[in-house]
Coordinates of C-alpha atoms in Angstrom, one line a residue:
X1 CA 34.1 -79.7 -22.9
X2 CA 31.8 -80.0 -26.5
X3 CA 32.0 -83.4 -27.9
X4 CA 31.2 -84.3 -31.3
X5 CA 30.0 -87.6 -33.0
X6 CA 32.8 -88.9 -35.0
X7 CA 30.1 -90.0 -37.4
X8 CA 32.3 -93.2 -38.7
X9 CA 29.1 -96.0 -39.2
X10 CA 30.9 -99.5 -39.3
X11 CA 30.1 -101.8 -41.9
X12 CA 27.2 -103.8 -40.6
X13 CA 25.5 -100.2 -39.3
X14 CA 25.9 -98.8 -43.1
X15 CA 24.0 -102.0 -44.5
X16 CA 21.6 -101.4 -42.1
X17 CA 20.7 -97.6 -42.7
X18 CA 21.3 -97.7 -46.7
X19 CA 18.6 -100.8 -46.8
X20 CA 16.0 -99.4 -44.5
X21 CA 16.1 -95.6 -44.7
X22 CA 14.9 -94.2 -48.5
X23 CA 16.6 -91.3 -50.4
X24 CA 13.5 -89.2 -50.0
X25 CA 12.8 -89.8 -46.5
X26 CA 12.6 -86.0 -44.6
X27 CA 15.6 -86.6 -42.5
X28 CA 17.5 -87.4 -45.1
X29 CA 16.6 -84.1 -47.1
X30 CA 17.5 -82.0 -44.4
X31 CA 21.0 -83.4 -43.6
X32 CA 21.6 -82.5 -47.3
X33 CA 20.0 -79.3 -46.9
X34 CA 20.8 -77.7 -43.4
X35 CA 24.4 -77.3 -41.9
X36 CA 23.9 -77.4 -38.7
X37 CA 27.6 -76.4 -38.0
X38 CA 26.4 -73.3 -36.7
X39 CA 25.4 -74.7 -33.5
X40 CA 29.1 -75.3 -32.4
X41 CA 29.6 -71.7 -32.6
X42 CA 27.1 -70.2 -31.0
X43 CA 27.5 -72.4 -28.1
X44 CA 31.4 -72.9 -27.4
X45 CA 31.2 -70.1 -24.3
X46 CA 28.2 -72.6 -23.0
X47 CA 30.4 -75.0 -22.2
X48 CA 33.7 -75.7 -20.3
X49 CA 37.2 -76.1 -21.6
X50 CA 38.2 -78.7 -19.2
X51 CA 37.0 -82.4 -18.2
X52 CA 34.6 -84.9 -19.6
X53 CA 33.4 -84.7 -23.2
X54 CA 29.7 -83.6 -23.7
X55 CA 27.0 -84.8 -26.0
X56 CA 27.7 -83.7 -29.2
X57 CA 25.6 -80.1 -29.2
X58 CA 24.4 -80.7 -32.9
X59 CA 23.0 -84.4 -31.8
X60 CA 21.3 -82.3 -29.1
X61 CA 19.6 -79.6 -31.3
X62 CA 18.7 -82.0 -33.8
X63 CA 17.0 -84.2 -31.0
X64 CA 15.0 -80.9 -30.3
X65 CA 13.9 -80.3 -34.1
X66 CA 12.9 -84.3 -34.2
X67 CA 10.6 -83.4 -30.9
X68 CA 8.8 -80.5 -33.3
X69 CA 8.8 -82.1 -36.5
X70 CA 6.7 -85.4 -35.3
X71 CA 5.5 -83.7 -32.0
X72 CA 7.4 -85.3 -29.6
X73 CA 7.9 -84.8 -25.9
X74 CA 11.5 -85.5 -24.3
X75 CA 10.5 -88.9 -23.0
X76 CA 8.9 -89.8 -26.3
X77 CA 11.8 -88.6 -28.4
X78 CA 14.2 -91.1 -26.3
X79 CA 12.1 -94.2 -27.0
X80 CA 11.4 -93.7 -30.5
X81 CA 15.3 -92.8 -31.3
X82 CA 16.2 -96.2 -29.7
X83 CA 14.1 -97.9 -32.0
X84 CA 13.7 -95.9 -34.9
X85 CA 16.5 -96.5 -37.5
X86 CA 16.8 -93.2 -39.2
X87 CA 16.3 -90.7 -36.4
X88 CA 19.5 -92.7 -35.1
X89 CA 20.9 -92.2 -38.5
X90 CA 19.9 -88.7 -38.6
X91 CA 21.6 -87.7 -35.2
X92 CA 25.1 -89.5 -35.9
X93 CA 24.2 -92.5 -33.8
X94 CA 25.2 -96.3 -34.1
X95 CA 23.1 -98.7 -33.5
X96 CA 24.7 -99.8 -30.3
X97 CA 25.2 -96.0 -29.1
X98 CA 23.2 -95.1 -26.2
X99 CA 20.6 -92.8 -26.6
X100 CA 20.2 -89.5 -24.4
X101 CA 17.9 -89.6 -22.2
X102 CA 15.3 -86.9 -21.3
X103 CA 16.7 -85.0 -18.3
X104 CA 19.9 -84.4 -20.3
X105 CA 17.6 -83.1 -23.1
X106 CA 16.0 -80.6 -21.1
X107 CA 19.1 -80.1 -19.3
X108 CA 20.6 -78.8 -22.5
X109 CA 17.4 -76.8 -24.0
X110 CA 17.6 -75.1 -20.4
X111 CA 21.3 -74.6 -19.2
X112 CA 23.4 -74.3 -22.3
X113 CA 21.1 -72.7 -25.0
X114 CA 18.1 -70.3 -23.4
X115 CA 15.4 -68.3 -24.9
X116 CA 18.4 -66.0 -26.8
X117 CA 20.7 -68.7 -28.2
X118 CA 17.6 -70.1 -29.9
X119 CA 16.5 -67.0 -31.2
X120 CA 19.9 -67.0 -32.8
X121 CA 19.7 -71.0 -34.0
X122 CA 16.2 -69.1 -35.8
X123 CA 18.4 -66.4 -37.2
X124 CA 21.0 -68.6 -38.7
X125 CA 18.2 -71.3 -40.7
X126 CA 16.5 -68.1 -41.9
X127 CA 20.3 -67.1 -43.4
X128 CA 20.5 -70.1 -45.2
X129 CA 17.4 -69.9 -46.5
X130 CA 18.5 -66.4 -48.6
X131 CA 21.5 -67.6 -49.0
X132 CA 19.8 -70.5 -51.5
X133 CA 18.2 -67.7 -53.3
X134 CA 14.7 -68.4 -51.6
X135 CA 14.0 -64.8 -50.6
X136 CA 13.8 -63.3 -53.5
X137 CA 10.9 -60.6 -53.0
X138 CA 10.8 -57.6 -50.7
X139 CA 6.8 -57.9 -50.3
X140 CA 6.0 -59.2 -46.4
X141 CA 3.3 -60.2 -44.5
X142 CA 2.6 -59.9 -40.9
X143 CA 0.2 -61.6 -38.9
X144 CA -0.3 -63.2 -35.3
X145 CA -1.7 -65.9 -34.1
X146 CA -2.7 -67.8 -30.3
X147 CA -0.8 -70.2 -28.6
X148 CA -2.2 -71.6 -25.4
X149 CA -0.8 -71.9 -22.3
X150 CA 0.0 -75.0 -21.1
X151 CA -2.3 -74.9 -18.0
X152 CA -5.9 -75.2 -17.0
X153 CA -7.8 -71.6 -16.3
X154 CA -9.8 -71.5 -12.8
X155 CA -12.5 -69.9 -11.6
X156 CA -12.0 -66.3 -10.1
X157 CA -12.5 -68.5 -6.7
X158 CA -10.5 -70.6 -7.0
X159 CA -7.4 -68.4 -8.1
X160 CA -7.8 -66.8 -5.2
X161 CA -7.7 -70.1 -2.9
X162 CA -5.3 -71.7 -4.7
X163 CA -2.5 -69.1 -4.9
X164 CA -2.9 -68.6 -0.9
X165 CA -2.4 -72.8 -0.4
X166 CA 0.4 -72.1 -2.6
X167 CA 2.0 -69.4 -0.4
X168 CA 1.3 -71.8 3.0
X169 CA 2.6 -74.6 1.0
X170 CA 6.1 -72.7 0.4
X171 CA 5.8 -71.1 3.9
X172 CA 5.6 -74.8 6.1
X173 CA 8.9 -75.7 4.1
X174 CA 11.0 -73.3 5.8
X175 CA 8.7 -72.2 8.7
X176 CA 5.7 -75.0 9.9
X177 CA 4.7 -73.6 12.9
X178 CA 3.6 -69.9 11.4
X179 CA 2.0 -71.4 8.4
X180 CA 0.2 -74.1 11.1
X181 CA -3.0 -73.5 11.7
X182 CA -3.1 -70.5 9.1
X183 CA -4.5 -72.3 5.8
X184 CA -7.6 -73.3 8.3
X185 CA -8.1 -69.9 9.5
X186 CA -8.3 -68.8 5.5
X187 CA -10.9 -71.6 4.7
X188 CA -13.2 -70.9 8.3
X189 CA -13.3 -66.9 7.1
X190 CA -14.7 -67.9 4.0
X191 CA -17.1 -70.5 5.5
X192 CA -18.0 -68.0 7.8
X193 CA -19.8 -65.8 4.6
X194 CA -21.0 -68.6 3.6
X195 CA -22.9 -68.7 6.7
X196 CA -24.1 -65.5 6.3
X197 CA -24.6 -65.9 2.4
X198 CA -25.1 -68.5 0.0
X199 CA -23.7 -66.7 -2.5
X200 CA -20.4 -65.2 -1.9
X201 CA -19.2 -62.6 -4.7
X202 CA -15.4 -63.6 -6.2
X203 CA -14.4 -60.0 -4.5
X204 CA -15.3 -61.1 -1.0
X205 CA -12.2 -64.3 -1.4
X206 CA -9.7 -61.6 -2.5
X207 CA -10.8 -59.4 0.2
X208 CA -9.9 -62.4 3.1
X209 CA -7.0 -63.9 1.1
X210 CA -5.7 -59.9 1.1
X211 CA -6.1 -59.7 4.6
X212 CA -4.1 -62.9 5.8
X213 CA -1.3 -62.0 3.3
X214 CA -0.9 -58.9 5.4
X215 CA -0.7 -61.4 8.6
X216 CA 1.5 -63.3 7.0
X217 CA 3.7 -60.3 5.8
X218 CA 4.4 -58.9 9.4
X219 CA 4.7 -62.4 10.5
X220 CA 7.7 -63.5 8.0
X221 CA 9.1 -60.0 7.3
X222 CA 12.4 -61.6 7.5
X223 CA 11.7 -64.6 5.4
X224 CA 10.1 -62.4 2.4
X225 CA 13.6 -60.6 2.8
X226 CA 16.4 -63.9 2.5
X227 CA 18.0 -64.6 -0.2
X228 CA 18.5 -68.3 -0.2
X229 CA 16.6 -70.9 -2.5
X230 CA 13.7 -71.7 -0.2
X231 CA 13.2 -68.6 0.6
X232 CA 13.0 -67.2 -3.0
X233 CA 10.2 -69.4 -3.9
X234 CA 8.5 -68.0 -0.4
X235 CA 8.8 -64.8 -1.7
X236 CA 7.9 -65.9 -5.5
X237 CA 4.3 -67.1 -4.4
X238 CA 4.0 -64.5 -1.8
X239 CA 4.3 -61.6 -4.5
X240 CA 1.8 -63.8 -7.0
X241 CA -0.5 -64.0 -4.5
X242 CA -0.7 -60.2 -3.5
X243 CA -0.3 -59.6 -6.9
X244 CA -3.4 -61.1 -8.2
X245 CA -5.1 -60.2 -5.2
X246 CA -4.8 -56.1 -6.1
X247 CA -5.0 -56.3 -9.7
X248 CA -8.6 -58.3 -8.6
X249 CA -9.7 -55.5 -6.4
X250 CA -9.2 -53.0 -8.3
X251 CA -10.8 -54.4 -11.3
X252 CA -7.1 -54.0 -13.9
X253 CA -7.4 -55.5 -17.3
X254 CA -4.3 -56.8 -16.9
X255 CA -4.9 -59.6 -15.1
X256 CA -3.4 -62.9 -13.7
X257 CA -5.3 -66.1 -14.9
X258 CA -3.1 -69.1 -13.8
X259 CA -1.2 -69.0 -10.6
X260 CA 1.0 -71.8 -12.8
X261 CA 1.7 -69.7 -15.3
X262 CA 1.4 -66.4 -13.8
X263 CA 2.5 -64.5 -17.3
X264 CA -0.1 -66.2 -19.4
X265 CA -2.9 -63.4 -20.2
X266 CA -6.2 -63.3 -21.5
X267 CA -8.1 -61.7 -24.1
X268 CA -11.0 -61.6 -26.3
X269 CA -9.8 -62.5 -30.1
X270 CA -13.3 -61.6 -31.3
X271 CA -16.9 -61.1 -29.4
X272 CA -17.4 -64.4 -27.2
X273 CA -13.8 -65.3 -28.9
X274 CA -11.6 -66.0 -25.4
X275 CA -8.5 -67.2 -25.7
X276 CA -5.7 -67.3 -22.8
X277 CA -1.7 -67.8 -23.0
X278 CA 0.6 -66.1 -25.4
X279 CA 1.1 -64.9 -29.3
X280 CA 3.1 -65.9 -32.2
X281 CA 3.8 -62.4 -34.3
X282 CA 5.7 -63.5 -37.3
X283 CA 6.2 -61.8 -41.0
X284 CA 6.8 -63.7 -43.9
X285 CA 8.2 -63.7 -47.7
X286 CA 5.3 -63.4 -49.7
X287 CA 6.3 -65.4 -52.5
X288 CA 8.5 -68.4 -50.5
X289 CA 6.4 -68.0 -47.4
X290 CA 9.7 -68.0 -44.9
X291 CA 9.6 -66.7 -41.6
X292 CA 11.5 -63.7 -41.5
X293 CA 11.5 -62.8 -37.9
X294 CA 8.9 -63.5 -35.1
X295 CA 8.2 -61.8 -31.7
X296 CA 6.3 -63.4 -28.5
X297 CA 4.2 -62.1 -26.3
X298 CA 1.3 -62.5 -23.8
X299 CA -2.4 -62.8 -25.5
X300 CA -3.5 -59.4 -24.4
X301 CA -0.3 -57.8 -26.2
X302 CA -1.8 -56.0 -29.7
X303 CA -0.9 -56.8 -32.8
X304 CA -0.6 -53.4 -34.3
X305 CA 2.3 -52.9 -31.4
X306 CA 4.9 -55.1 -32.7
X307 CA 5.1 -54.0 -36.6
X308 CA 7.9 -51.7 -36.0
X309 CA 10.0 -54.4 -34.2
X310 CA 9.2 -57.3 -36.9
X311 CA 10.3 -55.0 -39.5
X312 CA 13.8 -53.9 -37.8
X313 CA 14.1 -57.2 -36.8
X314 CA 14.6 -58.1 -40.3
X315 CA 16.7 -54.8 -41.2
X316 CA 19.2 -55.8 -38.2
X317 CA 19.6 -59.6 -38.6
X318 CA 19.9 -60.1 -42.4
X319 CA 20.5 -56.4 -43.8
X320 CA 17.4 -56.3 -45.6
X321 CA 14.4 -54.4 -46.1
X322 CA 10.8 -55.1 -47.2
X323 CA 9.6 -52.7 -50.3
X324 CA 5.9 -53.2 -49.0
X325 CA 3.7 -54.9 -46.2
X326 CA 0.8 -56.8 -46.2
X327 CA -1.0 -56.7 -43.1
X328 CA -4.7 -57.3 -41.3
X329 CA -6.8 -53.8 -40.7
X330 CA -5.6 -53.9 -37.2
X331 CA -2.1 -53.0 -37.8
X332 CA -3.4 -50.1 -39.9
X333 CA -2.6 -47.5 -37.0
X334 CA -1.6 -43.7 -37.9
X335 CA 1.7 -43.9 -35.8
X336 CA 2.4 -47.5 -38.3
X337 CA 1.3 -46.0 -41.4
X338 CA 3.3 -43.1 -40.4
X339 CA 6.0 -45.3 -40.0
X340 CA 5.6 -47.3 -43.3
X341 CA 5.5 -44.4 -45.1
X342 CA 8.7 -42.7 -43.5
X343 CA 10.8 -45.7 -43.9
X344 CA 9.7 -45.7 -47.7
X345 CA 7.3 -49.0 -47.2
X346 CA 4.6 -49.2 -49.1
X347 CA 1.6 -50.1 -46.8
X348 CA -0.8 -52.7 -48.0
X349 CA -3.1 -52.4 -45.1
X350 CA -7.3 -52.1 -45.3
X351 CA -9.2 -49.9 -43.8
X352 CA -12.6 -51.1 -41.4
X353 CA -15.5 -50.5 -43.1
X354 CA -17.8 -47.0 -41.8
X355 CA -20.7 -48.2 -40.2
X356 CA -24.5 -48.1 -41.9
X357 CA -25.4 -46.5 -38.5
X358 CA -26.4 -43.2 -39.1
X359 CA -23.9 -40.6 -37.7
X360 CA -25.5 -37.6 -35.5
X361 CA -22.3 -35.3 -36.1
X362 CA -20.3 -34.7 -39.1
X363 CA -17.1 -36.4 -38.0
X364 CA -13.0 -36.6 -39.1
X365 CA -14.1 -38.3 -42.2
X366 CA -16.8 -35.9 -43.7
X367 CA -13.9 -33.1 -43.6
X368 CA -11.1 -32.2 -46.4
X369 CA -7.9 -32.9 -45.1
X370 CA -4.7 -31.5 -47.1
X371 CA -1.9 -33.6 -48.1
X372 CA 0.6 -31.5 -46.1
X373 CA -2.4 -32.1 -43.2
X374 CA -1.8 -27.8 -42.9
X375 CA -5.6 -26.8 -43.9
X376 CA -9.4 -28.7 -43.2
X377 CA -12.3 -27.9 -45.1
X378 CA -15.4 -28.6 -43.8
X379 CA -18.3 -29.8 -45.3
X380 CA -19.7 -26.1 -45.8
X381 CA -16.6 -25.5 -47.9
X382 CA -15.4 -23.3 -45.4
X383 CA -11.3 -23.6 -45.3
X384 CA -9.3 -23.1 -41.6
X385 CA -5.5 -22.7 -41.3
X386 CA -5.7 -22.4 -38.2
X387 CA -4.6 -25.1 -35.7
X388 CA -2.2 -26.3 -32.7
X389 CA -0.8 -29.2 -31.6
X390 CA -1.8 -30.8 -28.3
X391 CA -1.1 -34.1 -27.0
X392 CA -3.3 -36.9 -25.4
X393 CA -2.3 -40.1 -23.9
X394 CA 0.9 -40.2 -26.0
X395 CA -0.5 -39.4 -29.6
X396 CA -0.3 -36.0 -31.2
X397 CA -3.3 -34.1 -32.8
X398 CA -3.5 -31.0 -34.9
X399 CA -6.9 -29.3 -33.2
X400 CA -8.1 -26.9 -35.6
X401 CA -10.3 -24.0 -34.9
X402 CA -13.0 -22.6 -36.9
X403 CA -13.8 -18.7 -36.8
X404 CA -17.3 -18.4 -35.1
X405 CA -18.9 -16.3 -37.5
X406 CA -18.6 -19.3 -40.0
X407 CA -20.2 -21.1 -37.6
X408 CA -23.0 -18.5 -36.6
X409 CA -24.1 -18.9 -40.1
X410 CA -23.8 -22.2 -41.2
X411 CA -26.9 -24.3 -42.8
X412 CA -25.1 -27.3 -41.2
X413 CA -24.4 -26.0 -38.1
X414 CA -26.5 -28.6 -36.2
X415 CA -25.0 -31.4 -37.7
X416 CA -21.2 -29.6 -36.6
X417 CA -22.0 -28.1 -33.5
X418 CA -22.7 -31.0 -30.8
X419 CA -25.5 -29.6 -28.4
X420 CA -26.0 -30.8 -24.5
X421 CA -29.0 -32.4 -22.9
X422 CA -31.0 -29.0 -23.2
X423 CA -30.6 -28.4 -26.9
X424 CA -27.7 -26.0 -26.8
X425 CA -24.7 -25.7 -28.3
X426 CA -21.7 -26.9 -26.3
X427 CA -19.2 -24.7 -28.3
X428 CA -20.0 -21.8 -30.3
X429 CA -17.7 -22.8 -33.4
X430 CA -16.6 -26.6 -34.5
X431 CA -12.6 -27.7 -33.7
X432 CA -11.6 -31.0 -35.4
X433 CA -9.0 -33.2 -34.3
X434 CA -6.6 -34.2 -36.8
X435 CA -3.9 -37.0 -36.1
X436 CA -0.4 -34.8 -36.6
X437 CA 0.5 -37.7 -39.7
X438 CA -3.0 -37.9 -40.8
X439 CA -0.9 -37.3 -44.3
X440 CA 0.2 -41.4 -44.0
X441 CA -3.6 -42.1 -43.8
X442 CA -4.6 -39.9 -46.8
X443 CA -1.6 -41.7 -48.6
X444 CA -2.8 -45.0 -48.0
X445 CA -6.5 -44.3 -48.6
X446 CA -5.4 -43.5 -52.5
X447 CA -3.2 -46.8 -51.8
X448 CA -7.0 -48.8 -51.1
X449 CA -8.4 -47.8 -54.0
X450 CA -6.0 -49.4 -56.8
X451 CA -6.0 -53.0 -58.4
X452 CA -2.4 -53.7 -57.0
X453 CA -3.9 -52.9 -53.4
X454 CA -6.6 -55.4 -54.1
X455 CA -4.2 -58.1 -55.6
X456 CA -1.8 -58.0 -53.1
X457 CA -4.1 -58.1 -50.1
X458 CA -5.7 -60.9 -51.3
X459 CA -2.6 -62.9 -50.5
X460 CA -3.0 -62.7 -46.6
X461 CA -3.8 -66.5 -46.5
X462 CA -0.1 -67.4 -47.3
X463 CA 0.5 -66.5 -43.9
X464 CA -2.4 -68.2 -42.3
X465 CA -1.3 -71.1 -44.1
X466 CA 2.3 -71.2 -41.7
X467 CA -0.1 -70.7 -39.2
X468 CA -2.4 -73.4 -39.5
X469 CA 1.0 -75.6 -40.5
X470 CA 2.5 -75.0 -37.5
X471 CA -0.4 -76.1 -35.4
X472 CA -0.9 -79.3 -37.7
X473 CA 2.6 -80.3 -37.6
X474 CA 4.6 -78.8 -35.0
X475 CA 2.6 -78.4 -32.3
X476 CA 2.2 -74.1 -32.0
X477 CA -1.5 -74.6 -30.9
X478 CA -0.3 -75.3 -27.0
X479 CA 3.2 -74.3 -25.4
X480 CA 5.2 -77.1 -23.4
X481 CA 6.5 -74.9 -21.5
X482 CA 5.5 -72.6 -18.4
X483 CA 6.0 -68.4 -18.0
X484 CA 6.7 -66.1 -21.5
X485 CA 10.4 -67.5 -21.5
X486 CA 9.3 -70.9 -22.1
X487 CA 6.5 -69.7 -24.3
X488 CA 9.8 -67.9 -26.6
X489 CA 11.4 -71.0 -26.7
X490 CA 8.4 -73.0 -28.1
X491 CA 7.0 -70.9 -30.3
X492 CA 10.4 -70.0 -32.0
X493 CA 11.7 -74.0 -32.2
X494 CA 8.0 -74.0 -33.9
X495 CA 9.0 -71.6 -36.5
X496 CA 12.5 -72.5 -36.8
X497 CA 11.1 -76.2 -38.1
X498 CA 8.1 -74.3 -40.3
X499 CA 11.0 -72.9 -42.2
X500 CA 13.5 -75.9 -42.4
X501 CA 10.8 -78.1 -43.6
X502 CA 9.3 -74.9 -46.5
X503 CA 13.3 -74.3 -47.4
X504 CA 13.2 -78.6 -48.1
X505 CA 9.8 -78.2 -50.2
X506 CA 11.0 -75.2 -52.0
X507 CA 14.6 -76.7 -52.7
X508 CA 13.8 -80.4 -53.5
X509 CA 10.0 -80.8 -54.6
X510 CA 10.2 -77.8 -56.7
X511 CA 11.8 -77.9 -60.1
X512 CA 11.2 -73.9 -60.6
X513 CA 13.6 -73.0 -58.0
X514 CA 17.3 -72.8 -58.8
X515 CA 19.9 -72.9 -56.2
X516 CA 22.6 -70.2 -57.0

């Protein structure tokens, strides 16, 4: 049954909190600011009708925005609340009330909200915030940015070792006298190259560690089959294991990098850039700098995928839609231009610089593309119609086709025609692939060239400003918690406190804004 804090200080507590906590303290701002009422709603079918009360749910979330505001951990948050005059003030506690104590924190984070409900918590601050008139612009700008695992990253080696000890380690819980014996027969195969080689390749561990899973798999067919508690977590490090093990084989980019948190992935963010663990996407409100929606992911997840959803995101929750969006040159894919440009967007989006490497072949960009992307003209002058459409790995091309006799007498011909190792020509007459909405690029390309583009562009840093905020203050740079569902609910409580603390700057420390 929900249970609320009647919130009725005695005398002696109000002398205490109105001669020790200031007008202007944060807290205090944001009780004045945020209802929090919300979180009753969204989580009566979280709890039961019947028997003894529970901790008030608001007391609980607002424990978990203390934890991100001053980068607290559960334990950390309970001793500082029992001692700390205004956080009790803040959550509706007297000065003799007890004080929750971690296990029932994470108890609540885990068992009655979930990755969804605080999606929704994100949702309803962001509602508020255009409610007070705060979102007042339809310009947006999206970005991403790291967020590392909380985990240490092994060698290739040691992966491999460790997630087998991890599958004997489940295994002698429910079975001890298979899994006896069988950790030392995995550690004497490897000595035994060793004996043959000082230096044993990464490859050769997944090799061994791949053929004693098979062992194992005949020997606890059954087991890998139950469906009872120890057995699941058998099965759990089992499919880790022979997971990793294949995707190490057989050399996949998609790779597992921390038997801890197996969903964690790794990617290069630049040359010699690595970074491991998950991604923030988020859009903002240019001119308040809000967090409009966000999306997580693993590290290896590309930006330019997860435009559409930021933008719909916003369309379904709060019934608006951005006019234009700002974004890095990596978003600026055909298929998202294409998409800006059909959903009447305006796309604010650079495009990478040619290289000063001189170019063998005249390629897409030394040919006249129509607007209506129906004719080419190549750089001869020379005009083709003709064309079809062919697909490859899921994008769609106009290919068209050049008459040969053109071609036969061309001047340029051998900067057109590509020729093979002996000097001759691989095809007789030049085809050029065209993107089928190559007519969202030409768009924007006019777009680049104007002093609005230039303006508006130049106002990227607003967003790495949240960024670099959130890092600071709320502790983004590194999750707390394990797997991409633990990830979600970090890095949203992350943004959901970015924006309560902007709509309390925005509303109280400046005099510009006017609440409606």
């Amino acid at each position: 049954m929900i249970g609320k804090n009647k919130a009725q200080f005695d005398v002696f507590d109000n002398i205490i909190f109105d001669k020790l906590i200031p007008k202007n303290h944060l807290l205090v701002e944001i009780d004045e600011v945020v209802d929090f009422s919300f979180v009753y709603e969204k989580l009566k079918d979280n709890y039961s009708t019947i028997g003894r009360e529970s901790k008030d749910p608001v007391m609980m979330f607002k424990i978990l925005i203390l934890e991100y505001l001053y980068c607290l951990s559960d334990v950390k948050v309970v001793e500082r609340t029992k001692t700390d005059v205004v956080f009790r003030w803040f959550l509706g506690l007297k000065l003799d009330d007890s004080v929750p104590d971690d296990t029932t924190i994470s108890y609540f984070r885990i068992n009655h909200v979930g990755e969804e409900k605080f999606e929704e918590f994100f949702n309803e601050v962001v509602k508020q915030c255009i409610g007070k008139g705060l979102v007042k612009s339809r310009r947006y700008i999206i970005d991403s940015t790291d967020v590392a695992a909380n985990v240490n990253y092994p060698s290739e080696k040691k992966l491999a070792r460790k997630s087998f000890e991890r599958v004997i380690k489940e295994l002698e819980k429910i079975n001890f006298e298979i899994a006896k014996g069988q950790l030392e027969k995995y550690e004497n195969d490897i000595q035994k190259e060793y004996d043959k080689n000082e230096h044993v390749k990464s490859k050769k561990y997944f090799e061994i560690t791949k053929e004693h899973l098979g062992y194992l798999y005949i020997k606890t067919y059954d087991l890998l089959q139950g469906n009872n508690n120890e057995s699941n977590k058998y099965q759990e490090a089992f499919d880790i294991c022979y997971t990793l093990v294949n995707q190490y084989l057989n050399n996949e980019k998609d790779k597992i990098v921390s038997i801890v948190d197996p969903e964690a992935r790794v990617a290069h963010k630049s040359p010699g850039n690595i970074k491991r663990g998950y991604k923030d996407h988020i859009m903002v409100d240019e001119d308040s700098e809000i967090i409009l929606s966000s999306v997580q992911t693993p590290f290896n997840v590309g930006d330019e995928k997860k435009l559409k959803e930021l933008v719909e995101k916003i369309e379904n929750n709060f019934e608006i839609k951005p006019k234009e969006i700002t974004a890095d040159k990596v978003y600026g894919t055909t298929d998202n231009r294409a998409y800006l440009k059909d959903n009447e967007i305006t796309a604010n989006i650079a495009f990478y610089k040619e290289s000063n490497k001189e170019i063998k072949y005249f390629g897409l960009k030394d040919f006249e593309i129509s607007n209506d992307v129906n004719s080419v003209k190549c750089p001869n002058g020379i005009i083709s119609t003709s064309f079809k459409v062919v697909s490859q790995k899921d994008k769609e091309f106009r290919v068209f086709k050049f008459d040969r006799k053109d071609c036969d007498s061309c001047k340029l011909r051998d900067k057109c025609l590509m020729k093979n190792k002996n000097g001759k020509f691989i095809r007789k007459s030049r085809c050029l692939e065209v993107p089928l909405r190559y007519d969202a690029v030409l768009n924007d390309l006019q777009r680049v060239t104007t002093m609005e583009f230039e303006t508006v562009y130049n106002k990227r840093y607003k967003i790495e400003r949240r960024f670099a905020t959130m890092a600071r203050n709320h502790g983004l740079r590194r999750c707390r918690y394990l797997k991409l569902k633990g990830a979600k609910i970090h890095i949203t409580m992350a943004n959901l406190v970015c924006n309560i603390v902007r709509m309390i700057n925005l509303l109280l420390h400046q005099p510009d804004i006017v609440v409606p």
